[in-house]
Amino acid sequence: MRRVGLLWFNNDLRISDNATLLRVAQDVDQLICLAIEPAQTSAYDKFKPFALSSHRRQFLNDSLADLDRNLSDLGQQLIISQQSIRDSISELITQYNITHVYCSHIDGVYEQKQWQSLTQHYPMIGFHQVANNRLFEPTQLPFNIAELPNSFSKFRRKVESIQTINAVSAPKSLPPSPAHIANRDSHRIHVHKHSQGQFIGGENSAQRHLADYFIRGLASTYKETRNGLDGMDYSTKFSPWLANGCLSPRQVLTELRRYEQRVECNESTYWIYFELLWREYFKCYADKYGQRLYAFSGINNVRPTTSFYPQRFKKWCNGNTPYPIVNACMNQLNSTGYMSNRGRQLVASCLVHELNLDWRYGASYMEQQLIDYDMTSNWGNWQYLAGVGADPRGHRRFDLEKQTQIYDPKRDFIRRWQGDKGDPIVDSNDIADWPITAPTHR
Ligand code: FAD
């Protein structure tokens, strides 16, 4: 019997070092390649972002268009669906007599549920999730996922000396599409406008950026510069491509190891690996905790003290708080779709500790805005900073003035991103907004 495969590209928008694509290339006689636009796959009801920011959408569209071009060099094409995961896959199964469905490991709970419901609905079809997009194979971990250490440091000590697997090349060829699907142009992606600036989505620009970063020797000073706030060079800027799967963590590590052999191996080069382990930790964390990644009380069942202040939240989103460094970071995010790691820590601390807001609104806003949005890193880091996650110290409050003196002593960053233009008062209610007599409760 002819084997007809359907490959859903989810967080792996690339053809090189893609274990799922390699597996499909060997397994099936005919192939359909599918991508699903993420606005339809979001899970978080009332915390759901209203729409992806134009920056995030543009980066994604560029990435999909680039994948389509790379697939067409291998005789394939990418179909884009705007429907839910369940509906997109069901429709193709019925139309094209699919016998096998593949995707890379799914991180999200909601997406995983849709996948499970498909497996139940089509018991005669083979459904395969392939381990991909991580440094380590699940079998390499020296513990079961239920026993994942509850702090990053313990995790790191257990895994950092594991021998990692080198990145591999793209398949030489792919099985053809079923004849009657060829050139179904209406399904394909049309990019009318390409990104400007440094962050251009897609595997080809990811590879250029990766090579450029190491050629310029930036890895040798990463540890000293990594806390910068502005510019392309102080940190690697691999995250947008890693988050969309245009680049794999093993491709980064393979290049890093080459650099260490050919140029220099020092604390800075180790620290890039250290940060990739953070990414790995949050992936395992999501596997272990599932739905609790999005829970208000996090993994520790501690409910943070918080109140609902819609106006404060709006001010935070718009960079209009009494805290110039926070405003500058939020203005940078809103204008570019990117914010430094230091900036993310400061704005998250402000939302939780100064403005007393529910951390999930902050996480959700970043989901909407960030071109490097990654479900596990975003929600895991937010939990950590809100004191309900994997932080053994808990309740990490940053002194925003002190942080400004350390990281922006001349206030250049604040000036550039107009952080001084915020509202100096947190709540703009005046006394006349309050009732004259206290309300009586029955
Ligand atoms: P570098 O400093 O050069 O680090 C190299 C790589 O290591 C990064 O590309 C990233 O893959 C990984 N990494 C570094 N720091 C972390 C970290 N703390 N957690 C997980 N992985 C890390 N990262 C995302 O990729 N997507 C997100 O949605 C995201 N949301 C965040 C939200 C908050 C509140 C915070 C505090 C951090 C968040 N991070 C997120 C982590 C981190 O800020 C970014 O990965 C980093 O700023 C990306 O820039 P870079 O590639 O230059 O990082």
Tab-separated table of C-alpha atoms and ligand atoms in Angstrom:
chain	number	residue	atom	x	y	z
A	1	MET	CA	0.000	0.000	0.000
A	2	ARG	CA	1.195	3.485	-0.870
A	3	ARG	CA	2.244	5.507	2.197
A	4	VAL	CA	1.044	9.085	2.073
A	5	GLY	CA	2.597	11.309	4.741
A	6	LEU	CA	1.425	14.618	6.154
A	7	LEU	CA	4.129	16.676	7.851
A	8	TRP	CA	2.943	19.510	10.074
A	9	PHE	CA	5.801	22.003	10.551
A	10	ASN	CA	5.124	23.511	13.983
A	11	ASN	CA	8.203	24.855	15.774
A	12	ASP	CA	10.717	23.573	13.207
A	13	LEU	CA	10.576	25.913	10.195
A	14	ARG	CA	13.754	24.625	8.557
A	15	ILE	CA	15.014	21.810	6.339
A	16	SER	CA	18.479	21.275	7.874
A	17	ASP	CA	18.980	19.434	11.178
A	18	ASN	CA	15.292	18.588	11.194
A	19	ALA	CA	14.867	15.067	12.581
A	20	THR	CA	11.178	15.022	11.657
A	21	LEU	CA	11.828	15.864	8.010
A	22	LEU	CA	14.593	13.239	7.785
A	23	ARG	CA	12.287	10.604	9.222
A	24	VAL	CA	9.474	11.479	6.798
A	25	ALA	CA	11.882	11.448	3.843
A	26	GLN	CA	12.654	7.798	4.628
A	27	ASP	CA	9.168	6.662	5.631
A	28	VAL	CA	6.670	7.689	2.955
A	29	ASP	CA	6.086	7.546	-0.822
A	30	GLN	CA	4.178	10.814	-1.108
A	31	LEU	CA	4.198	13.839	1.131
A	32	ILE	CA	2.164	16.920	1.992
A	33	CYS	CA	3.877	19.720	3.974
A	34	LEU	CA	1.647	21.863	6.169
A	35	ALA	CA	2.069	24.914	8.433
A	36	ILE	CA	-0.706	26.376	10.595
A	37	GLU	CA	-0.902	30.069	11.456
A	38	PRO	CA	-0.588	30.440	15.234
A	39	ALA	CA	-3.376	32.937	15.907
A	40	GLN	CA	-5.732	29.968	15.604
A	41	THR	CA	-3.770	27.778	17.985
A	42	SER	CA	-3.545	29.977	21.055
A	43	ALA	CA	-4.729	28.499	24.294
A	44	TYR	CA	-5.183	31.035	26.965
A	45	ASP	CA	-8.770	32.202	26.882
A	46	LYS	CA	-8.926	35.498	28.684
A	47	PHE	CA	-5.143	35.930	28.671
A	48	LYS	CA	-5.053	35.197	24.966
A	49	PRO	CA	-3.317	37.928	22.978
A	50	PHE	CA	-5.772	39.769	20.745
A	51	ALA	CA	-3.535	39.506	17.714
A	52	LEU	CA	0.096	38.946	16.945
A	53	SER	CA	2.080	42.174	16.675
A	54	SER	CA	3.033	43.211	13.155
A	55	HIS	CA	6.684	42.399	13.996
A	56	ARG	CA	5.918	38.878	15.132
A	57	ARG	CA	3.641	38.221	12.160
A	58	GLN	CA	6.211	39.597	9.716
A	59	PHE	CA	9.002	37.449	11.140
A	60	LEU	CA	6.779	34.393	10.942
A	61	ASN	CA	5.625	35.150	7.398
A	62	ASP	CA	9.219	35.599	6.254
A	63	SER	CA	10.096	32.295	7.902
A	64	LEU	CA	7.239	30.454	6.205
A	65	ALA	CA	8.048	31.963	2.806
A	66	ASP	CA	11.693	30.944	3.201
A	67	LEU	CA	10.696	27.415	4.180
A	68	ASP	CA	8.453	27.209	1.120
A	69	ARG	CA	11.367	28.249	-1.113
A	70	ASN	CA	13.689	25.704	0.489
A	71	LEU	CA	11.083	22.975	0.129
A	72	SER	CA	10.517	23.863	-3.513
A	73	ASP	CA	14.250	23.269	-4.152
A	74	LEU	CA	13.548	19.725	-2.955
A	75	GLY	CA	10.480	19.412	-5.196
A	76	GLN	CA	7.958	20.133	-2.430
A	77	GLN	CA	5.684	22.986	-1.404
A	78	LEU	CA	4.228	24.322	1.835
A	79	ILE	CA	0.503	24.545	2.437
A	80	ILE	CA	-0.561	27.196	4.944
A	81	SER	CA	-3.787	26.802	6.884
A	82	GLN	CA	-5.624	29.355	8.976
A	83	GLN	CA	-7.833	26.757	10.621
A	84	SER	CA	-7.284	24.997	13.940
A	85	ILE	CA	-4.769	22.156	14.142
A	86	ARG	CA	-7.581	19.616	14.348
A	87	ASP	CA	-9.501	20.998	11.354
A	88	SER	CA	-6.429	21.564	9.175
A	89	ILE	CA	-5.123	18.040	9.658
A	90	SER	CA	-8.583	16.398	9.427
A	91	GLU	CA	-9.325	18.116	6.137
A	92	LEU	CA	-6.097	16.933	4.536
A	93	ILE	CA	-6.476	13.398	5.908
A	94	THR	CA	-9.870	13.064	4.260
A	95	GLN	CA	-8.951	14.711	0.969
A	96	TYR	CA	-5.672	12.922	0.327
A	97	ASN	CA	-5.967	9.500	1.986
A	98	ILE	CA	-3.169	10.239	4.391
A	99	THR	CA	-1.714	7.158	6.074
A	100	HIS	CA	0.842	8.798	8.398
A	101	VAL	CA	0.962	12.173	10.160
A	102	TYR	CA	4.196	13.628	11.596
A	103	CYS	CA	5.290	16.645	13.581
A	104	SER	CA	8.112	17.661	15.904
A	105	HIS	CA	7.483	17.312	19.643
A	106	ILE	CA	4.610	19.620	20.646
A	107	ASP	CA	5.381	21.916	23.600
A	108	GLY	CA	1.898	23.350	24.239
A	109	VAL	CA	-0.825	21.638	26.247
A	110	TYR	CA	-3.692	22.883	24.112
A	111	GLU	CA	-1.967	21.866	20.882
A	112	GLN	CA	-1.136	18.492	22.422
A	113	LYS	CA	-4.836	17.971	23.258
A	114	GLN	CA	-5.851	18.624	19.661
A	115	TRP	CA	-3.233	16.143	18.477
A	116	GLN	CA	-4.496	13.505	20.947
A	117	SER	CA	-8.069	13.997	19.790
A	118	LEU	CA	-6.935	13.417	16.181
A	119	THR	CA	-5.190	10.177	17.150
A	120	GLN	CA	-8.440	8.970	18.735
A	121	HIS	CA	-10.548	10.045	15.796
A	122	TYR	CA	-8.322	8.316	13.219
A	123	PRO	CA	-7.133	5.081	14.863
A	124	MET	CA	-6.056	3.574	11.512
A	125	ILE	CA	-3.574	6.340	10.834
A	126	GLY	CA	-0.052	6.424	12.245
A	127	PHE	CA	0.603	9.596	14.276
A	128	HIS	CA	4.256	10.340	15.058
A	129	GLN	CA	5.750	13.085	17.204
A	130	VAL	CA	9.493	13.172	16.682
A	131	ALA	CA	11.974	14.462	19.290
A	132	ASN	CA	13.460	17.586	17.716
A	133	ASN	CA	14.505	21.161	18.581
A	134	ARG	CA	16.405	20.254	21.733
A	135	LEU	CA	20.021	19.675	22.649
A	136	PHE	CA	19.393	16.276	24.222
A	137	GLU	CA	17.372	13.264	23.176
A	138	PRO	CA	14.848	12.270	25.885
A	139	THR	CA	16.798	9.027	26.357
A	140	GLN	CA	19.988	10.953	27.154
A	141	LEU	CA	18.514	12.611	30.247
A	142	PRO	CA	19.731	10.941	33.458
A	143	PHE	CA	16.251	11.167	35.067
A	144	ASN	CA	12.593	10.612	34.173
A	145	ILE	CA	10.805	13.815	33.345
A	146	ALA	CA	8.691	13.490	36.507
A	147	GLU	CA	11.956	13.722	38.461
A	148	LEU	CA	13.170	16.896	36.727
A	149	PRO	CA	15.132	18.854	39.361
A	150	ASN	CA	13.195	21.776	40.791
A	151	SER	CA	15.978	24.275	40.170
A	152	PHE	CA	18.001	25.125	37.087
A	153	SER	CA	21.327	24.711	38.908
A	154	LYS	CA	20.564	21.113	39.866
A	155	PHE	CA	19.412	20.399	36.308
A	156	ARG	CA	22.543	21.961	34.825
A	157	ARG	CA	24.859	19.917	37.032
A	158	LYS	CA	23.159	16.721	35.912
A	159	VAL	CA	23.161	17.437	32.175
A	160	GLU	CA	25.982	19.763	31.222
A	161	SER	CA	28.523	17.038	30.539
A	162	ILE	CA	26.207	14.924	28.387
A	163	GLN	CA	27.732	14.372	24.964
A	164	THR	CA	25.541	16.370	22.589
A	165	ILE	CA	24.694	15.218	19.104
A	166	ASN	CA	26.019	17.233	16.157
A	167	ALA	CA	23.630	18.983	13.800
A	168	VAL	CA	22.917	17.122	10.545
A	169	SER	CA	22.275	18.305	6.975
A	170	ALA	CA	18.999	18.590	5.074
A	171	PRO	CA	17.715	15.531	3.197
A	172	LYS	CA	18.987	15.333	-0.411
A	173	SER	CA	15.465	14.863	-1.744
A	174	LEU	CA	11.886	14.523	-0.549
A	175	PRO	CA	8.993	12.340	-1.675
A	176	PRO	CA	6.727	14.153	-4.160
A	177	SER	CA	3.312	15.631	-3.341
A	178	PRO	CA	0.259	13.615	-4.436
A	179	ALA	CA	-0.340	14.564	-8.110
A	180	HIS	CA	-3.643	16.354	-7.542
A	181	ILE	CA	-2.234	18.692	-4.865
A	182	ALA	CA	0.556	20.134	-6.988
A	183	ASN	CA	0.492	23.898	-7.229
A	184	ARG	CA	-2.591	24.493	-5.103
A	185	ASP	CA	-1.586	28.101	-5.109
A	186	SER	CA	-4.522	29.341	-3.028
A	187	HIS	CA	-3.039	27.608	0.028
A	188	ARG	CA	0.400	29.088	-0.316
A	189	ILE	CA	1.928	31.990	1.471
A	190	HIS	CA	2.373	35.305	-0.258
A	191	VAL	CA	4.784	37.700	1.373
A	192	HIS	CA	4.093	41.178	0.049
A	193	LYS	CA	6.570	43.004	2.235
A	194	HIS	CA	9.884	41.733	3.519
A	195	SER	CA	11.250	42.647	6.942
A	196	GLN	CA	13.557	45.566	7.218
A	197	GLY	CA	16.474	45.626	9.634
A	198	GLN	CA	18.370	42.881	11.349
A	199	PHE	CA	15.708	40.336	12.162
A	200	ILE	CA	14.582	38.670	8.967
A	201	GLY	CA	12.731	35.423	9.452
A	202	GLY	CA	13.775	32.180	7.795
A	203	GLU	CA	16.443	29.512	7.769
A	204	ASN	CA	18.674	31.285	5.258
A	205	SER	CA	18.996	34.470	7.297
A	206	ALA	CA	19.377	32.350	10.451
A	207	GLN	CA	22.393	30.614	8.898
A	208	ARG	CA	23.876	33.940	7.803
A	209	HIS	CA	23.425	35.405	11.293
A	210	LEU	CA	24.916	32.315	12.965
A	211	ALA	CA	28.025	32.401	10.745
A	212	ASP	CA	28.389	36.164	11.132
A	213	TYR	CA	28.183	36.026	14.940
A	214	PHE	CA	31.089	33.594	15.190
A	215	ILE	CA	33.164	35.107	12.368
A	216	ARG	CA	33.088	38.453	14.177
A	217	GLY	CA	34.473	36.860	17.334
A	218	LEU	CA	31.595	38.098	19.511
A	219	ALA	CA	31.411	34.784	21.370
A	220	SER	CA	34.742	35.515	23.096
A	221	THR	CA	33.248	38.401	25.098
A	222	TYR	CA	29.641	37.240	25.531
A	223	LYS	CA	29.814	36.922	29.330
A	224	GLU	CA	30.934	40.531	29.791
A	225	THR	CA	28.497	42.048	27.320
A	226	ARG	CA	25.377	39.896	27.700
A	227	ASN	CA	23.533	42.283	30.009
A	228	GLY	CA	23.395	45.085	27.457
A	229	LEU	CA	20.114	46.767	26.602
A	230	ASP	CA	20.515	48.000	23.040
A	231	GLY	CA	22.143	46.853	19.793
A	232	MET	CA	22.781	43.588	17.968
A	233	ASP	CA	26.183	42.620	19.370
A	234	TYR	CA	25.963	42.397	23.173
A	235	SER	CA	24.146	39.019	23.068
A	236	THR	CA	23.810	36.392	20.354
A	237	LYS	CA	20.299	37.346	19.081
A	238	PHE	CA	19.736	33.714	18.108
A	239	SER	CA	16.379	33.642	19.909
A	240	PRO	CA	13.963	34.744	17.121
A	241	TRP	CA	15.277	32.017	14.822
A	242	LEU	CA	15.477	29.421	17.594
A	243	ALA	CA	11.925	30.164	18.730
A	244	ASN	CA	10.498	29.660	15.253
A	245	GLY	CA	12.721	26.674	14.567
A	246	CYS	CA	14.530	28.384	11.660
A	247	LEU	CA	17.642	27.399	13.615
A	248	SER	CA	18.149	24.408	15.897
A	249	PRO	CA	19.974	24.529	19.251
A	250	ARG	CA	22.292	21.783	17.969
A	251	GLN	CA	23.275	23.972	15.014
A	252	VAL	CA	24.199	26.709	17.480
A	253	LEU	CA	26.132	24.292	19.670
A	254	THR	CA	27.934	22.716	16.701
A	255	GLU	CA	29.158	26.172	15.635
A	256	LEU	CA	30.046	27.066	19.240
A	257	ARG	CA	32.172	23.912	19.650
A	258	ARG	CA	33.901	24.631	16.317
A	259	TYR	CA	34.669	28.149	17.509
A	260	GLU	CA	36.053	26.788	20.778
A	261	GLN	CA	38.365	24.452	18.851
A	262	ARG	CA	39.508	26.922	16.217
A	263	VAL	CA	39.516	30.265	17.998
A	264	GLU	CA	39.056	30.284	21.737
A	265	CYS	CA	37.377	28.416	24.557
A	266	ASN	CA	36.755	30.634	27.585
A	267	GLU	CA	34.141	31.549	30.187
A	268	SER	CA	32.144	33.474	27.630
A	269	THR	CA	31.833	30.582	25.211
A	270	TYR	CA	30.821	28.353	28.137
A	271	TRP	CA	28.176	30.922	29.088
A	272	ILE	CA	26.459	30.669	25.700
A	273	TYR	CA	26.086	26.944	26.358
A	274	PHE	CA	24.859	27.789	29.866
A	275	GLU	CA	22.067	29.945	28.379
A	276	LEU	CA	21.093	27.226	25.918
A	277	LEU	CA	20.717	24.958	28.939
A	278	TRP	CA	18.203	27.428	30.389
A	279	ARG	CA	16.178	27.022	27.201
A	280	GLU	CA	16.468	23.249	27.536
A	281	TYR	CA	15.424	23.407	31.191
A	282	PHE	CA	12.204	25.277	30.404
A	283	LYS	CA	11.353	22.761	27.674
A	284	CYS	CA	11.661	19.902	30.190
A	285	TYR	CA	9.797	22.005	32.767
A	286	ALA	CA	6.838	22.339	30.371
A	287	ASP	CA	6.890	18.563	29.763
A	288	LYS	CA	6.748	17.962	33.498
A	289	TYR	CA	4.209	20.562	34.577
A	290	GLY	CA	1.891	20.788	31.526
A	291	GLN	CA	-1.084	23.031	32.300
A	292	ARG	CA	0.560	24.376	35.455
A	293	LEU	CA	2.910	26.417	33.270
A	294	TYR	CA	0.001	28.837	32.843
A	295	ALA	CA	-1.449	28.592	36.367
A	296	PHE	CA	-1.671	31.750	38.484
A	297	SER	CA	-0.177	29.895	41.446
A	298	GLY	CA	2.449	28.272	39.213
A	299	ILE	CA	4.074	25.022	40.212
A	300	ASN	CA	4.233	25.782	43.932
A	301	ASN	CA	0.556	26.449	44.600
A	302	VAL	CA	1.398	29.832	46.117
A	303	ARG	CA	-1.090	32.491	45.082
A	304	PRO	CA	0.714	35.819	44.626
A	305	THR	CA	-0.941	38.880	46.155
A	306	THR	CA	-2.229	40.912	43.282
A	307	SER	CA	-5.072	43.171	42.272
A	308	PHE	CA	-6.790	43.983	39.017
A	309	TYR	CA	-5.805	47.426	37.762
A	310	PRO	CA	-6.613	47.652	34.035
A	311	GLN	CA	-5.247	51.171	33.785
A	312	ARG	CA	-1.899	50.208	35.293
A	313	PHE	CA	-1.606	47.325	32.845
A	314	LYS	CA	-2.320	49.612	29.908
A	315	LYS	CA	0.325	52.054	31.113
A	316	TRP	CA	2.845	49.257	31.443
A	317	CYS	CA	2.113	48.021	27.900
A	318	ASN	CA	2.427	51.535	26.482
A	319	GLY	CA	5.636	52.456	28.302
A	320	ASN	CA	3.850	55.093	30.344
A	321	THR	CA	4.781	54.237	33.938
A	322	PRO	CA	6.739	56.316	36.483
A	323	TYR	CA	9.799	54.095	35.793
A	324	PRO	CA	11.922	55.444	32.873
A	325	ILE	CA	13.948	52.248	32.397
A	326	VAL	CA	10.746	50.193	32.139
A	327	ASN	CA	9.186	52.661	29.696
A	328	ALA	CA	12.290	52.595	27.506
A	329	CYS	CA	12.249	48.779	27.403
A	330	MET	CA	8.528	48.648	26.597
A	331	ASN	CA	8.922	51.290	23.859
A	332	GLN	CA	11.759	49.237	22.400
A	333	LEU	CA	9.595	46.105	22.468
A	334	ASN	CA	6.625	47.833	20.870
A	335	SER	CA	8.791	49.351	18.120
A	336	THR	CA	10.941	46.326	17.269
A	337	GLY	CA	9.393	43.125	18.657
A	338	TYR	CA	12.569	42.454	20.689
A	339	MET	CA	13.786	43.282	24.208
A	340	SER	CA	17.009	42.315	25.974
A	341	ASN	CA	17.028	39.676	28.711
A	342	ARG	CA	17.901	42.323	31.322
A	343	GLY	CA	15.017	44.454	30.056
A	344	ARG	CA	12.581	41.536	30.298
A	345	GLN	CA	13.603	40.938	33.894
A	346	LEU	CA	13.108	44.587	34.804
A	347	VAL	CA	9.722	45.027	33.139
A	348	ALA	CA	8.470	41.748	34.621
A	349	SER	CA	9.644	42.744	38.095
A	350	CYS	CA	7.910	46.113	37.671
A	351	LEU	CA	4.621	44.507	36.608
A	352	VAL	CA	4.628	42.054	39.504
A	353	HIS	CA	6.167	44.044	42.364
A	354	GLU	CA	5.642	47.744	41.636
A	355	LEU	CA	2.312	47.597	39.828
A	356	ASN	CA	0.949	44.557	41.665
A	357	LEU	CA	-0.528	42.980	38.565
A	358	ASP	CA	-1.257	39.378	37.650
A	359	TRP	CA	1.918	38.050	35.955
A	360	ARG	CA	-0.111	36.158	33.339
A	361	TYR	CA	-1.161	39.436	31.698
A	362	GLY	CA	2.496	40.359	31.296
A	363	ALA	CA	3.328	36.935	29.841
A	364	SER	CA	0.402	37.199	27.486
A	365	TYR	CA	1.445	40.656	26.284
A	366	MET	CA	4.927	39.338	25.503
A	367	GLU	CA	3.361	36.423	23.635
A	368	GLN	CA	1.666	38.938	21.409
A	369	GLN	CA	4.697	41.190	20.857
A	370	LEU	CA	7.929	39.177	20.890
A	371	ILE	CA	9.379	38.011	17.587
A	372	ASP	CA	11.200	35.345	19.628
A	373	TYR	CA	8.084	34.254	21.517
A	374	ASP	CA	8.665	30.735	22.762
A	375	MET	CA	5.937	29.213	24.886
A	376	THR	CA	8.172	27.403	27.352
A	377	SER	CA	10.813	30.143	27.786
A	378	ASN	CA	8.258	32.912	28.079
A	379	TRP	CA	5.868	31.329	30.581
A	380	GLY	CA	8.690	29.617	32.485
A	381	ASN	CA	10.638	32.875	32.917
A	382	TRP	CA	7.523	34.778	33.927
A	383	GLN	CA	6.677	32.181	36.582
A	384	TYR	CA	10.229	32.389	37.838
A	385	LEU	CA	10.096	36.168	38.196
A	386	ALA	CA	6.616	36.121	39.725
A	387	GLY	CA	7.925	33.833	42.466
A	388	VAL	CA	5.685	30.890	41.521
A	389	GLY	CA	8.142	28.912	39.402
A	390	ALA	CA	11.551	27.300	39.447
A	391	ASP	CA	13.301	29.938	41.543
A	392	PRO	CA	14.465	28.518	44.877
A	393	ARG	CA	14.875	32.082	46.223
A	394	GLY	CA	11.431	33.245	45.106
A	395	HIS	CA	10.098	36.800	45.002
A	396	ARG	CA	12.903	38.426	42.980
A	397	ARG	CA	12.323	42.165	43.129
A	398	PHE	CA	14.689	44.404	41.172
A	399	ASP	CA	15.552	47.873	42.438
A	400	LEU	CA	14.804	49.750	39.218
A	401	GLU	CA	16.826	52.844	40.086
A	402	LYS	CA	19.876	50.793	41.038
A	403	GLN	CA	19.540	48.707	37.872
A	404	THR	CA	19.424	51.913	35.837
A	405	GLN	CA	22.650	53.107	37.434
A	406	ILE	CA	24.357	49.814	36.608
A	407	TYR	CA	23.067	49.166	33.107
A	408	ASP	CA	22.259	52.621	31.757
A	409	PRO	CA	24.453	54.971	33.840
A	410	LYS	CA	24.415	57.795	31.272
A	411	ARG	CA	20.737	57.204	30.516
A	412	ASP	CA	21.488	56.851	26.791
A	413	PHE	CA	19.100	53.932	26.453
A	414	ILE	CA	16.336	55.802	28.282
A	415	ARG	CA	16.837	58.840	26.053
A	416	ARG	CA	16.898	56.827	22.859
A	417	TRP	CA	13.634	55.047	23.695
A	418	GLN	CA	11.994	58.060	25.333
A	419	GLY	CA	11.625	56.435	28.724
A	420	ASP	CA	11.449	59.797	30.474
A	421	LYS	CA	8.134	60.655	28.898
A	422	GLY	CA	6.059	58.375	31.158
A	423	ASP	CA	3.285	59.390	33.537
A	424	PRO	CA	4.922	60.135	36.928
A	425	ILE	CA	1.824	58.913	38.785
A	426	VAL	CA	0.877	55.227	38.849
A	427	ASP	CA	-2.878	55.690	39.248
A	428	SER	CA	-4.397	58.753	37.745
A	429	ASN	CA	-7.669	58.549	39.717
A	430	ASP	CA	-8.103	61.714	41.724
A	431	ILE	CA	-9.971	62.117	44.961
A	432	ALA	CA	-13.156	63.117	43.138
A	433	ASP	CA	-13.341	59.582	41.643
A	434	TRP	CA	-13.863	58.067	45.081
A	435	PRO	CA	-17.278	57.880	46.783
A	436	ILE	CA	-17.729	60.519	49.500
A	437	THR	CA	-18.990	58.051	52.031
A	438	ALA	CA	-17.677	54.557	52.363
A	439	PRO	CA	-19.940	52.001	50.609
A	440	THR	CA	-22.079	49.945	52.967
A	441	HIS	CA	-22.131	46.172	52.583
A	442	ARG	CA	-25.068	44.115	53.617
B	1	FAD	P1	21.467	35.193	24.533
B	1	FAD	O1	21.738	35.892	25.806
B	1	FAD	O2	22.458	35.356	23.473
B	1	FAD	O3	21.309	33.637	24.879
B	1	FAD	C1	21.503	32.599	23.892
B	1	FAD	C2	20.253	31.743	23.819
B	1	FAD	O4	20.035	31.100	25.075
B	1	FAD	C3	18.983	32.525	23.553
B	1	FAD	O5	18.800	32.733	22.160
B	1	FAD	C4	17.924	31.621	24.153
B	1	FAD	O6	17.558	30.587	23.292
B	1	FAD	C5	18.644	31.009	25.365
B	1	FAD	N1	18.330	31.770	26.582
B	1	FAD	C6	19.008	32.819	27.094
B	1	FAD	N2	18.461	33.216	28.259
B	1	FAD	C7	17.388	32.407	28.464
B	1	FAD	C8	16.425	32.308	29.501
B	1	FAD	N3	16.414	33.126	30.571
B	1	FAD	N4	15.457	31.364	29.377
B	1	FAD	C9	15.424	30.532	28.335
B	1	FAD	N5	16.331	30.569	27.337
B	1	FAD	C10	17.304	31.487	27.410
B	1	FAD	N6	13.328	33.693	25.439
B	1	FAD	C11	12.754	33.265	24.300
B	1	FAD	O7	13.444	32.665	23.459
B	1	FAD	N7	11.417	33.447	24.071
B	1	FAD	C12	10.596	34.084	24.955
B	1	FAD	O8	9.390	34.204	24.719
B	1	FAD	C13	11.195	34.589	26.157
B	1	FAD	N8	10.450	35.284	27.061
B	1	FAD	C14	11.059	35.757	28.210
B	1	FAD	C15	10.290	36.451	29.161
B	1	FAD	C16	10.869	36.945	30.318
B	1	FAD	C17	10.021	37.678	31.345
B	1	FAD	C18	12.255	36.754	30.542
B	1	FAD	C19	12.912	37.297	31.774
B	1	FAD	C20	13.021	36.061	29.624
B	1	FAD	C21	12.451	35.550	28.462
B	1	FAD	N9	13.218	34.848	27.507
B	1	FAD	C22	12.604	34.368	26.361
B	1	FAD	C23	14.625	34.512	27.765
B	1	FAD	C24	15.672	35.540	27.246
B	1	FAD	O9	15.310	36.840	27.630
B	1	FAD	C25	15.818	35.506	25.718
B	1	FAD	O10	16.019	34.177	25.289
B	1	FAD	C26	17.023	36.330	25.271
B	1	FAD	O11	16.890	37.658	25.687
B	1	FAD	C27	17.136	36.260	23.765
B	1	FAD	O12	18.178	37.048	23.263
B	1	FAD	P2	19.512	36.352	22.738
B	1	FAD	O13	19.198	35.325	21.708
B	1	FAD	O14	20.454	37.413	22.341
B	1	FAD	O15	20.011	35.612	24.048
